[in-house]
């Protein structure tokens, strides 16, 4: 492949070989999903614009009907039906062109995808970038597991705190109604009350941890992965039009082929520019995501450790100090929701 077709500075084209067994490929499900992804982004016909210059004037010259009524103005050539037909015909042609271009693009991408999966084609690979992308996906899966477990911990511990609260109320009631055991019921009620208070403080810290990890996983990481998906689609389109250009380049050079070759070269260059731009965008987002992840997790892991350690050591002062250190404010007593519960 010549230097005019693609640059090999940061990418390389690797052939995909088949082992001959195409009857039971483990990637069949993935291929179906990828084909659905190629087909799902159909043309947006609602964005069709009408160029009024070709129909007797500019858009700025159009006067709303309400301003003409009763003004005494008359059209010099009253033929609204003919003009309307031309406009409708223009819209129909433009929408047909959009559908046609989308269909051609979908066909080329589907052909390229199948060719890659069955070992009859090649794909452009940026090894360093794709390694980072796969690492991000694996990290996201592991963080999602941590998030799920932390939420389970929060729910279970909340149930424990609620039980301690009810138990403390029961002890306090019995202390008032059992003179012979008033002292024993009394200090048990105080103990449960203290445990309940410390439990709500711990839940405030854990809930802050859960909220921060949720933001990191489902907003920050997900935003980067959305750009990755756009990059992967652009890569497929780039290789599809590269393959199309290579096939035309190897064919006969008659007048018809040369015209198609020029069009293919132009389309290839357009998709190459889009691919390279998205590749650069992904690289930048991955870099900033890694920096942000380290910063966020350093703070959150320290918070989680200090809060858990202080609670189970029975160190109420240290537990409250941990929340102050990380600027976590509990809701005031008597709120409708428990003091630790925040919106996620």
Short mmCIF file of N, CA and C in Angstrom, two decimals, residues 11 18 50 60 82 290 325:
data_model
loop_
_atom_site.label_atom_id
_atom_site.label_comp_id
_atom_site.label_asym_id
_atom_site.label_seq_id
_atom_site.Cartn_x
_atom_site.Cartn_y
_atom_site.Cartn_z
N UNK A 11 -0.09 3.67 13.18
CA UNK A 11 -0.97 2.52 12.99
C UNK A 11 -0.32 1.53 12.05
N UNK A 18 -7.78 -16.90 8.63
CA UNK A 18 -8.79 -17.83 9.11
C UNK A 18 -8.18 -19.21 9.25
N UNK A 50 -33.76 23.03 2.80
CA UNK A 50 -34.24 23.46 1.49
C UNK A 50 -33.42 24.67 1.06
N UNK A 60 -34.33 34.73 3.39
CA UNK A 60 -34.65 35.99 4.08
C UNK A 60 -35.80 36.73 3.41
N UNK A 82 -47.40 25.06 -8.88
CA UNK A 82 -46.18 24.66 -9.57
C UNK A 82 -44.97 24.83 -8.67
N UNK A 290 -7.17 8.75 33.09
CA UNK A 290 -6.24 8.07 33.99
C UNK A 290 -5.80 8.99 35.13
N UNK A 325 -12.67 15.97 57.50
CA UNK A 325 -11.50 16.02 56.63
C UNK A 325 -11.89 16.01 55.16
#
